[in-house]
mmCIF file of C-alpha atoms in Angstrom:
data_model
loop_
_atom_site.group_PDB
_atom_site.id
_atom_site.type_symbol
_atom_site.label_atom_id
_atom_site.label_comp_id
_atom_site.label_asym_id
_atom_site.label_seq_id
_atom_site.Cartn_x
_atom_site.Cartn_y
_atom_site.Cartn_z
ATOM 1 C CA MET D 8 -19.674 4.328 9.193
ATOM 2 C CA ALA D 9 -20.013 6.896 6.442
ATOM 3 C CA ILE D 10 -17.192 9.360 5.855
ATOM 4 C CA SER D 11 -16.908 12.265 3.475
ATOM 5 C CA SER D 12 -15.450 11.430 0.097
ATOM 6 C CA PRO D 13 -11.782 12.460 0.089
ATOM 7 C CA LEU D 14 -11.888 14.682 -2.962
ATOM 8 C CA ALA D 15 -15.366 14.971 -4.381
ATOM 9 C CA GLY D 16 -17.230 16.149 -1.286
ATOM 10 C CA GLU D 17 -19.795 13.353 -1.480
ATOM 11 C CA THR D 18 -20.776 10.781 1.103
ATOM 12 C CA THR D 19 -19.346 7.315 0.589
ATOM 13 C CA VAL D 20 -18.273 4.261 2.547
ATOM 14 C CA GLU D 21 -14.636 3.281 2.785
ATOM 15 C CA PRO D 22 -13.049 5.279 -0.044
ATOM 16 C CA MET D 23 -10.495 2.579 -0.924
ATOM 17 C CA LYS D 24 -13.256 -0.019 -1.176
ATOM 18 C CA ASP D 25 -14.994 2.188 -3.701
ATOM 19 C CA LEU D 26 -11.734 2.673 -5.634
ATOM 20 C CA TYR D 27 -10.981 -1.050 -5.623
ATOM 21 C CA GLY D 28 -14.446 -1.653 -7.047
ATOM 22 C CA ARG D 29 -13.850 0.803 -9.881
ATOM 23 C CA LEU D 30 -10.438 -0.692 -10.603
ATOM 24 C CA GLY D 31 -11.920 -4.172 -10.590
ATOM 25 C CA SER D 32 -14.402 -3.118 -13.266
ATOM 26 C CA ILE D 33 -11.511 -2.580 -15.709
ATOM 27 C CA GLY D 34 -9.734 -5.824 -14.828
ATOM 28 C CA LEU D 35 -7.563 -4.780 -11.874
ATOM 29 C CA PRO D 36 -8.739 -6.786 -8.836
ATOM 30 C CA ARG D 37 -8.106 -5.583 -5.285
ATOM 31 C CA LYS D 38 -5.546 -8.296 -4.510
ATOM 32 C CA TYR D 39 -3.472 -7.375 -7.553
ATOM 33 C CA VAL D 40 -3.543 -3.664 -6.746
ATOM 34 C CA LYS D 41 -2.610 -4.329 -3.104
ATOM 35 C CA THR D 42 0.226 -6.765 -3.801
ATOM 36 C CA VAL D 43 1.707 -5.120 -6.903
ATOM 37 C CA ALA D 44 0.928 -1.400 -7.113
ATOM 38 C CA LEU D 45 0.723 -0.228 -3.495
ATOM 39 C CA PRO D 46 3.790 -0.206 -1.229
ATOM 40 C CA SER D 47 4.082 -2.867 1.456
ATOM 41 C CA TRP D 48 3.616 -0.283 4.222
ATOM 42 C CA TRP D 49 0.290 0.928 2.812
ATOM 43 C CA ASP D 50 -2.804 0.692 5.047
ATOM 44 C CA ASP D 51 -6.212 1.420 3.537
ATOM 45 C CA GLU D 52 -7.097 3.359 6.675
ATOM 46 C CA ALA D 53 -4.741 6.078 5.421
ATOM 47 C CA ALA D 54 -7.326 6.905 2.745
ATOM 48 C CA SER D 55 -9.837 8.061 5.341
ATOM 49 C CA ASN D 56 -8.497 11.599 4.854
ATOM 50 C CA PRO D 57 -8.076 13.434 1.523
ATOM 51 C CA SER D 58 -4.277 13.567 1.527
ATOM 52 C CA GLY D 59 -3.982 9.857 2.280
ATOM 53 C CA TYR D 60 -6.441 8.943 -0.458
ATOM 54 C CA ALA D 61 -4.567 11.152 -2.924
ATOM 55 C CA GLU D 62 -1.277 9.479 -2.004
ATOM 56 C CA GLY D 63 -2.700 5.993 -2.534
ATOM 57 C CA ALA D 64 -4.227 6.998 -5.853
ATOM 58 C CA LEU D 65 -0.888 8.443 -6.936
ATOM 59 C CA PHE D 66 0.937 5.167 -6.241
ATOM 60 C CA ILE D 67 -1.664 3.242 -8.231
ATOM 61 C CA ALA D 68 -1.575 5.689 -11.133
ATOM 62 C CA ARG D 69 2.224 5.835 -11.215
ATOM 63 C CA HIS D 70 2.724 2.078 -11.153
ATOM 64 C CA LEU D 71 -0.158 0.788 -13.247
ATOM 65 C CA GLY D 72 -0.153 3.467 -15.929
ATOM 66 C CA LEU D 73 -3.517 5.023 -15.090
ATOM 67 C CA GLU D 74 -4.538 8.670 -15.303
ATOM 68 C CA TYR D 75 -4.422 10.110 -11.779
ATOM 69 C CA GLU D 76 -7.333 12.495 -12.318
ATOM 70 C CA SER D 77 -9.606 9.602 -13.250
ATOM 71 C CA LEU D 78 -8.743 7.850 -9.970
ATOM 72 C CA VAL D 79 -9.442 10.759 -7.656
ATOM 73 C CA ASP D 80 -12.751 11.659 -9.308
ATOM 74 C CA SER D 81 -15.158 8.969 -8.088
ATOM 75 C CA ASN D 82 -17.571 9.790 -10.911
ATOM 76 C CA ALA D 83 -15.008 9.463 -13.703
ATOM 77 C CA LYS D 84 -14.296 6.406 -15.806
ATOM 78 C CA ILE D 85 -10.810 5.138 -15.016
ATOM 79 C CA ARG D 86 -8.560 5.854 -17.960
ATOM 80 C CA VAL D 87 -5.357 4.073 -18.982
ATOM 81 C CA TYR D 88 -2.411 6.284 -19.877
ATOM 82 C CA LYS D 89 -1.611 6.067 -23.580
ATOM 83 C CA PRO D 90 1.798 6.880 -25.094
ATOM 84 C CA LYS D 91 2.020 9.375 -27.933
ATOM 85 C CA GLU D 92 1.938 6.444 -30.322
ATOM 86 C CA CYS D 93 1.393 2.737 -29.727
ATOM 87 C CA LYS D 94 1.537 0.269 -32.582
ATOM 88 C CA PHE D 95 -0.256 -2.940 -31.664
ATOM 89 C CA LYS D 96 0.994 -5.935 -33.645
ATOM 90 C CA LYS D 97 -1.817 -8.280 -32.752
ATOM 91 C CA ARG D 98 -3.558 -11.420 -33.867
ATOM 92 C CA GLU D 99 -6.844 -11.431 -35.723
ATOM 93 C CA GLY D 100 -9.699 -10.995 -33.288
ATOM 94 C CA THR D 101 -7.637 -9.065 -30.720
ATOM 95 C CA THR D 102 -8.437 -5.377 -30.203
ATOM 96 C CA ASP D 103 -6.143 -2.619 -28.940
ATOM 97 C CA GLU D 104 -8.290 -2.411 -25.813
ATOM 98 C CA ASP D 105 -7.651 -6.097 -25.072
ATOM 99 C CA LEU D 106 -3.963 -5.308 -24.623
ATOM 100 C CA LEU D 107 -4.253 -2.009 -22.749
ATOM 101 C CA LEU D 108 -3.570 -3.369 -19.252
ATOM 102 C CA SER D 109 -0.497 -5.394 -20.167
ATOM 103 C CA GLN D 110 0.702 -2.445 -22.250
ATOM 104 C CA SER D 111 0.221 0.152 -19.510
ATOM 105 C CA ILE D 112 1.885 -1.903 -16.753
ATOM 106 C CA SER D 113 4.814 -2.830 -19.003
ATOM 107 C CA VAL D 114 5.276 0.732 -20.215
ATOM 108 C CA ARG D 115 5.283 2.049 -16.640
ATOM 109 C CA ALA D 116 7.976 -0.490 -15.763
ATOM 110 C CA ALA D 117 9.926 0.660 -18.834
ATOM 111 C CA HIS D 118 9.645 4.325 -17.823
ATOM 112 C CA LEU D 119 10.830 3.605 -14.287
ATOM 113 C CA ALA D 120 13.754 1.540 -15.559
ATOM 114 C CA ALA D 121 14.756 4.319 -17.954
ATOM 115 C CA SER D 122 14.618 6.793 -15.057
ATOM 116 C CA ALA D 123 17.041 4.612 -13.094
ATOM 117 C CA MET D 124 19.690 4.374 -15.820
ATOM 118 C CA SER D 125 22.884 6.287 -15.172
ATOM 119 C CA LYS D 126 24.583 4.819 -18.258
ATOM 120 C CA GLU D 127 24.078 6.829 -21.434
ATOM 121 C CA TYR D 128 22.497 5.177 -24.455
ATOM 122 C CA LYS D 129 24.978 4.323 -27.184
ATOM 123 C CA GLU D 130 23.275 4.320 -30.577
ATOM 124 C CA LEU D 131 22.378 0.832 -31.771
ATOM 125 C CA PRO D 132 23.923 -0.048 -35.156
ATOM 126 C CA PRO D 133 21.271 -0.489 -37.871
ATOM 127 C CA SER D 134 22.917 -3.675 -39.126
ATOM 128 C CA ALA D 135 22.245 -6.989 -37.386
ATOM 129 C CA GLY D 136 25.568 -8.215 -38.735
ATOM 130 C CA GLU D 137 27.411 -5.419 -36.911
ATOM 131 C CA VAL D 138 25.664 -6.237 -33.645
ATOM 132 C CA ARG D 139 26.446 -9.935 -34.073
ATOM 133 C CA GLN D 140 30.127 -9.270 -34.732
ATOM 134 C CA GLU D 141 30.347 -6.939 -31.735
ATOM 135 C CA ILE D 142 28.894 -9.604 -29.438
ATOM 136 C CA LEU D 143 31.137 -12.362 -30.809
ATOM 137 C CA SER D 144 34.191 -10.095 -30.544
ATOM 138 C CA ARG D 145 33.589 -9.914 -26.810
ATOM 139 C CA GLY D 146 34.268 -13.615 -26.508
ATOM 140 C CA ALA D 147 30.761 -15.054 -26.781
ATOM 141 C CA ARG D 148 30.625 -18.455 -28.505
ATOM 142 C CA CYS D 149 27.293 -17.521 -30.073
ATOM 143 C CA VAL D 150 24.566 -14.914 -29.704
ATOM 144 C CA ASN D 151 22.671 -16.570 -26.861
ATOM 145 C CA LEU D 152 20.299 -14.966 -24.376
ATOM 146 C CA GLN D 153 22.938 -13.992 -21.827
ATOM 147 C CA ALA D 154 25.244 -12.509 -24.472
ATOM 148 C CA LEU D 155 22.427 -10.459 -26.018
ATOM 149 C CA VAL D 156 21.015 -9.232 -22.710
ATOM 150 C CA ASP D 157 24.535 -8.270 -21.636
ATOM 151 C CA TYR D 158 25.092 -6.388 -24.903
ATOM 152 C CA CYS D 159 21.836 -4.448 -24.571
ATOM 153 C CA TRP D 160 22.641 -3.265 -21.066
ATOM 154 C CA SER D 161 26.207 -2.394 -22.130
ATOM 155 C CA ILE D 162 24.911 0.145 -24.661
ATOM 156 C CA GLY D 163 22.269 1.541 -22.321
ATOM 157 C CA ILE D 164 19.159 -0.431 -23.339
ATOM 158 C CA PRO D 165 17.381 -1.887 -20.289
ATOM 159 C CA VAL D 166 15.883 -5.335 -20.839
ATOM 160 C CA LEU D 167 13.076 -6.320 -18.476
ATOM 161 C CA HIS D 168 10.906 -9.384 -18.091
ATOM 162 C CA VAL D 169 7.431 -8.305 -16.994
ATOM 163 C CA SER D 170 4.650 -10.872 -16.913
ATOM 164 C CA ARG D 171 2.987 -10.214 -13.575
ATOM 165 C CA PHE D 172 -0.300 -8.993 -14.996
ATOM 166 C CA PRO D 173 -3.824 -9.362 -13.610
ATOM 167 C CA ALA D 174 -5.449 -12.618 -14.674
ATOM 168 C CA SER D 175 -7.879 -10.914 -17.055
ATOM 169 C CA ALA D 176 -5.182 -9.057 -18.989
ATOM 170 C CA ARG D 177 -4.406 -10.288 -22.503
ATOM 171 C CA LYS D 178 -0.819 -11.530 -22.578
ATOM 172 C CA MET D 179 1.846 -10.509 -25.088
ATOM 173 C CA ASP D 180 5.311 -11.583 -26.232
ATOM 174 C CA GLY D 181 6.961 -8.226 -25.627
ATOM 175 C CA LEU D 182 7.357 -4.615 -26.604
ATOM 176 C CA ALA D 183 9.909 -1.981 -27.479
ATOM 177 C CA ALA D 184 9.520 1.542 -26.113
ATOM 178 C CA CYS D 185 11.448 4.776 -26.404
ATOM 179 C CA VAL D 186 11.607 6.876 -23.240
ATOM 180 C CA GLU D 187 13.180 10.322 -23.639
ATOM 181 C CA GLY D 188 15.467 9.030 -26.355
ATOM 182 C CA ARG D 189 16.349 5.765 -24.616
ATOM 183 C CA PRO D 190 15.059 2.447 -25.977
ATOM 184 C CA VAL D 191 13.713 -0.055 -23.454
ATOM 185 C CA ILE D 192 12.720 -3.647 -24.180
ATOM 186 C CA VAL D 193 10.115 -5.542 -22.178
ATOM 187 C CA ILE D 194 9.706 -9.291 -22.669
ATOM 188 C CA SER D 195 6.504 -10.765 -21.293
ATOM 189 C CA ARG D 196 6.243 -14.303 -22.585
ATOM 190 C CA ARG D 197 6.377 -16.713 -19.645
ATOM 191 C CA GLU D 198 8.816 -19.223 -21.082
ATOM 192 C CA HIS D 199 11.796 -20.402 -19.066
ATOM 193 C CA HIS D 200 13.883 -21.848 -21.886
ATOM 194 C CA SER D 201 16.272 -19.217 -23.174
ATOM 195 C CA ALA D 202 15.638 -19.736 -26.886
ATOM 196 C CA TRP D 203 12.037 -18.487 -26.691
ATOM 197 C CA LEU D 204 13.024 -15.208 -25.031
ATOM 198 C CA LEU D 205 16.153 -14.882 -27.167
ATOM 199 C CA PHE D 206 14.169 -14.546 -30.383
ATOM 200 C CA ILE D 207 11.713 -12.085 -28.817
ATOM 201 C CA LEU D 208 14.605 -9.938 -27.584
ATOM 202 C CA ALA D 209 16.308 -10.020 -30.984
ATOM 203 C CA HIS D 210 13.007 -9.147 -32.676
ATOM 204 C CA GLU D 211 12.356 -6.143 -30.409
ATOM 205 C CA LEU D 212 15.948 -5.028 -30.974
ATOM 206 C CA GLY D 213 15.164 -5.152 -34.682
ATOM 207 C CA HIS D 214 12.289 -2.724 -34.180
ATOM 208 C CA ILE D 215 14.703 -0.338 -32.446
ATOM 209 C CA ALA D 216 17.419 -0.720 -35.091
ATOM 210 C CA HIS D 217 14.930 0.005 -37.883
ATOM 211 C CA ARG D 218 13.588 3.061 -36.042
ATOM 212 C CA HIS D 219 10.063 1.674 -35.753
ATOM 213 C CA VAL D 220 9.638 3.455 -32.407
ATOM 214 C CA CYS D 221 10.050 7.195 -31.928
ATOM 215 C CA ASP D 222 10.220 9.045 -28.607
ATOM 216 C CA ASP D 223 7.322 8.391 -26.206
ATOM 217 C CA ALA D 224 6.154 5.631 -28.514
ATOM 218 C CA VAL D 225 5.656 1.893 -28.142
ATOM 219 C CA ILE D 226 5.502 -1.064 -30.489
ATOM 220 C CA LEU D 227 3.784 -4.061 -28.914
ATOM 221 C CA ASP D 228 3.892 -7.631 -30.190
ATOM 222 C CA GLU D 229 1.062 -9.790 -28.927
ATOM 223 C CA ARG D 230 2.558 -12.819 -30.689
ATOM 224 C CA ILE D 231 5.565 -12.636 -32.976
ATOM 225 C CA ASP D 232 4.700 -14.267 -36.278
ATOM 226 C CA GLU D 233 7.677 -15.185 -38.433
ATOM 227 C CA LYS D 234 5.346 -15.372 -41.443
ATOM 228 C CA SER D 235 3.749 -11.968 -40.898
ATOM 229 C CA SER D 236 3.152 -9.801 -43.961
ATOM 230 C CA ASP D 237 3.446 -6.592 -41.886
ATOM 231 C CA SER D 238 6.474 -4.687 -43.218
ATOM 232 C CA GLU D 239 7.795 -3.723 -39.781
ATOM 233 C CA GLU D 240 7.382 -7.266 -38.494
ATOM 234 C CA LYS D 241 9.211 -8.638 -41.533
ATOM 235 C CA GLU D 242 12.103 -6.234 -40.948
ATOM 236 C CA ALA D 243 12.298 -7.095 -37.251
ATOM 237 C CA ASN D 244 12.177 -10.836 -38.001
ATOM 238 C CA ALA D 245 14.919 -10.590 -40.631
ATOM 239 C CA PHE D 246 17.067 -8.579 -38.208
ATOM 240 C CA ALA D 247 16.535 -11.201 -35.497
ATOM 241 C CA ILE D 248 17.432 -14.164 -37.713
ATOM 242 C CA GLN D 249 20.557 -12.479 -39.057
ATOM 243 C CA LEU D 250 21.629 -11.438 -35.573
ATOM 244 C CA LEU D 251 21.240 -14.959 -34.203
ATOM 245 C CA THR D 252 22.566 -16.935 -37.182
ATOM 246 C CA GLY D 253 24.487 -14.591 -39.478
ATOM 247 C CA ASP D 254 21.975 -15.171 -42.305
ATOM 248 C CA GLN D 255 18.543 -13.512 -42.400
ATOM 249 C CA ASP D 256 17.183 -16.410 -44.476
ATOM 250 C CA CYS D 257 18.596 -19.158 -42.251
ATOM 251 C CA GLN D 258 16.323 -22.190 -41.913
ATOM 252 C CA PHE D 259 17.008 -25.593 -40.422
ATOM 253 C CA ARG D 260 15.144 -28.585 -41.810
ATOM 254 C CA ALA D 261 15.368 -32.365 -41.897
ATOM 255 C CA THR D 262 16.918 -33.772 -45.064
ATOM 256 C CA GLY D 263 15.950 -37.358 -44.348
ATOM 257 C CA ARG D 264 14.008 -38.984 -41.535
ATOM 258 C CA TRP D 265 12.395 -36.482 -39.222
ATOM 259 C CA PRO D 266 14.302 -36.594 -35.921
ATOM 260 C CA ASN D 267 12.925 -37.383 -32.501
ATOM 261 C CA ALA D 268 13.659 -35.044 -29.586
ATOM 262 C CA GLU D 269 16.968 -36.683 -28.677
ATOM 263 C CA ASP D 270 18.233 -36.598 -32.264
ATOM 264 C CA LEU D 271 17.093 -33.005 -32.746
ATOM 265 C CA ALA D 272 18.804 -31.899 -29.526
ATOM 266 C CA GLN D 273 22.066 -33.625 -30.491
ATOM 267 C CA SER D 274 21.997 -32.220 -34.024
ATOM 268 C CA ALA D 275 21.256 -28.721 -32.671
ATOM 269 C CA MET D 276 24.192 -28.902 -30.254
ATOM 270 C CA ASP D 277 26.515 -30.158 -33.003
ATOM 271 C CA LEU D 278 25.426 -27.393 -35.385
ATOM 272 C CA SER D 279 25.766 -24.844 -32.586
ATOM 273 C CA ARG D 280 29.426 -25.730 -32.086
ATOM 274 C CA LYS D 281 30.080 -25.731 -35.815
ATOM 275 C CA HIS D 282 28.320 -22.494 -36.784
ATOM 276 C CA GLY D 283 28.245 -20.420 -33.585
ATOM 277 C CA ILE D 284 24.450 -20.408 -33.296
ATOM 278 C CA ASP D 285 22.467 -20.944 -30.110
ATOM 279 C CA ALA D 286 21.389 -24.603 -29.968
ATOM 280 C CA GLY D 287 17.958 -23.754 -28.578
ATOM 281 C CA HIS D 288 17.351 -21.342 -31.443
ATOM 282 C CA ILE D 289 18.279 -24.075 -33.923
ATOM 283 C CA ALA D 290 15.672 -26.381 -32.365
ATOM 284 C CA LEU D 291 12.941 -23.727 -32.486
ATOM 285 C CA ASN D 292 13.973 -22.622 -35.978
ATOM 286 C CA TYR D 293 13.560 -26.241 -37.053
ATOM 287 C CA GLY D 294 10.130 -26.358 -35.434
ATOM 288 C CA HIS D 295 9.049 -23.291 -37.427
ATOM 289 C CA THR D 296 10.561 -24.471 -40.700
ATOM 290 C CA MET D 297 9.046 -27.942 -40.556
ATOM 291 C CA GLY D 298 5.572 -26.675 -39.745
ATOM 292 C CA LYS D 299 3.699 -27.829 -36.668
ATOM 293 C CA PHE D 300 6.638 -29.648 -35.168
ATOM 294 C CA PHE D 301 6.817 -27.811 -31.850
ATOM 295 C CA PRO D 302 6.167 -30.737 -29.497
ATOM 296 C CA VAL D 303 9.460 -32.279 -30.645
ATOM 297 C CA ALA D 304 11.226 -28.896 -30.579
ATOM 298 C CA ARG D 305 9.998 -28.242 -27.029
ATOM 299 C CA ALA D 306 11.135 -31.682 -25.927
ATOM 300 C CA ALA D 307 14.533 -31.018 -27.512
ATOM 301 C CA LEU D 308 14.823 -27.759 -25.549
ATOM 302 C CA LYS D 309 14.444 -29.716 -22.314
ATOM 303 C CA ILE D 310 17.459 -31.804 -23.291
ATOM 304 C CA ILE D 311 19.528 -28.837 -24.475
ATOM 305 C CA GLU D 312 18.710 -26.752 -21.388
ATOM 306 C CA PRO D 313 17.565 -29.113 -18.604
ATOM 307 C CA LYS D 314 17.465 -26.398 -15.919
ATOM 308 C CA PRO D 315 16.077 -23.326 -17.687
ATOM 309 C CA GLU D 316 16.271 -20.011 -15.865
ATOM 310 C CA ALA D 317 15.786 -17.447 -18.616
ATOM 311 C CA ILE D 318 13.423 -15.246 -16.613
ATOM 312 C CA ARG D 319 15.730 -15.333 -13.601
ATOM 313 C CA LEU D 320 18.703 -14.395 -15.820
ATOM 314 C CA ILE D 321 16.955 -11.270 -17.102
ATOM 315 C CA GLY D 322 15.872 -10.363 -13.567
ATOM 316 C CA LYS D 323 19.452 -10.547 -12.310
ATOM 317 C CA TYR D 324 20.562 -8.000 -14.904
ATOM 318 C CA VAL D 325 17.783 -5.646 -13.840
ATOM 319 C CA ALA D 326 18.722 -5.911 -10.162
ATOM 320 C CA LYS D 327 22.404 -5.408 -10.945
ATOM 321 C CA ASN D 328 22.345 -2.627 -13.528
ATOM 322 C CA LEU D 329 19.703 -0.123 -12.431
ATOM 323 C CA ASP D 330 20.664 2.722 -10.109
ATOM 324 C CA TRP D 331 17.927 2.149 -7.554
ATOM 325 C CA SER D 332 18.833 5.341 -5.680
ATOM 326 C CA MET D 333 17.327 7.311 -8.572
ATOM 327 C CA LEU D 334 13.799 6.035 -7.835
ATOM 328 C CA PRO D 335 11.422 6.554 -4.900
ATOM 329 C CA SER D 336 11.456 3.540 -2.596
ATOM 330 C CA GLU D 337 7.825 2.736 -3.467
ATOM 331 C CA SER D 338 8.681 2.596 -7.172
ATOM 332 C CA CYS D 339 11.728 0.430 -6.449
ATOM 333 C CA GLU D 340 9.435 -2.001 -4.676
ATOM 334 C CA PHE D 341 6.962 -2.054 -7.576
ATOM 335 C CA LEU D 342 9.693 -2.541 -10.175
ATOM 336 C CA MET D 343 11.249 -5.393 -8.220
ATOM 337 C CA ARG D 344 7.854 -7.054 -7.884
ATOM 338 C CA VAL D 345 7.158 -7.069 -11.612
ATOM 339 C CA THR D 346 10.662 -7.835 -12.903
ATOM 340 C CA GLN D 347 11.934 -10.440 -10.455
ATOM 341 C CA PRO D 348 10.857 -14.105 -10.641
ATOM 342 C CA ASN D 349 8.114 -15.233 -8.286
ATOM 343 C CA SER D 350 8.143 -18.542 -6.456
ATOM 344 C CA ASP D 351 6.056 -20.137 -9.213
ATOM 345 C CA ASP D 352 8.674 -19.093 -11.757
ATOM 346 C CA ASN D 353 10.964 -21.792 -10.351
ATOM 347 C CA VAL D 354 8.829 -24.393 -12.098
ATOM 348 C CA PRO D 355 9.868 -24.673 -15.771
ATOM 349 C CA ALA D 356 7.123 -24.151 -18.311
ATOM 350 C CA GLY D 357 6.045 -27.353 -20.014
#
């Protein structure tokens, strides 16, 4: 049965079906929109009248980072909201447009998290050494993922893990954003071993410390490259290495026979106890230093951390530290969906 278009005064069939089709054309399939952006109580029948359609479009715009006006005008091209400035640190062959969906969804999650922070932001020291000493002075044995996530939240920097993107979206390692003066870090790499996410977090913190992001701006890392010639990436990498090891030029390498996974894991754990450095980071640092040695480094991580739950750890901090009463219930539901581990996140990444 034909009904009048909710807002444009035209004749159309099933207004939500038409909207889902338009969203699908930019890489947002109906199932994703229904299960991630719209509240659980939503019924597409509500869109049969103009106010209901407008409400549904508002939820989608608010949660997926789309321009509301482009959703309610059936003749308009759907537009993605863009921050005042977004620096894309991307690989050769990747365009800014390739990363727009993952950027917009992550930035919306960052904005909602910032809106639910009752704790004031305490200025981050510019020196990685100062941050390291502060964390160690709190009783941490080393700067590991839990210690660094805990530190960030303690000074008012929310740390989120957001990787629930539509299948067509280009994935990224993470981003740093500034929302009304408050930094927010989003990690998106789907790795369950802590060391992978630890370096990304330290790197994004480096962008914040070096003031690479101003208000309403974003810096997005598709893949963090420790050999990048980009000046901001070099500064963020140096900050991360110094924060995690105490020396921005720290490299671990084999001096004799290259170790197997068991030997590398044991050496990393011994060095961790001796120098106060995360054992997983030592294994990955070794993998980088020795070239294409990641199969052994990954195998060593499985020995060092046999039951990895890095994503779950970050999700617990989100659930615990945000003031959920400061958000509409529909936005609480969206934020929980994209920041809390799904059932498939219980299976460690290979």
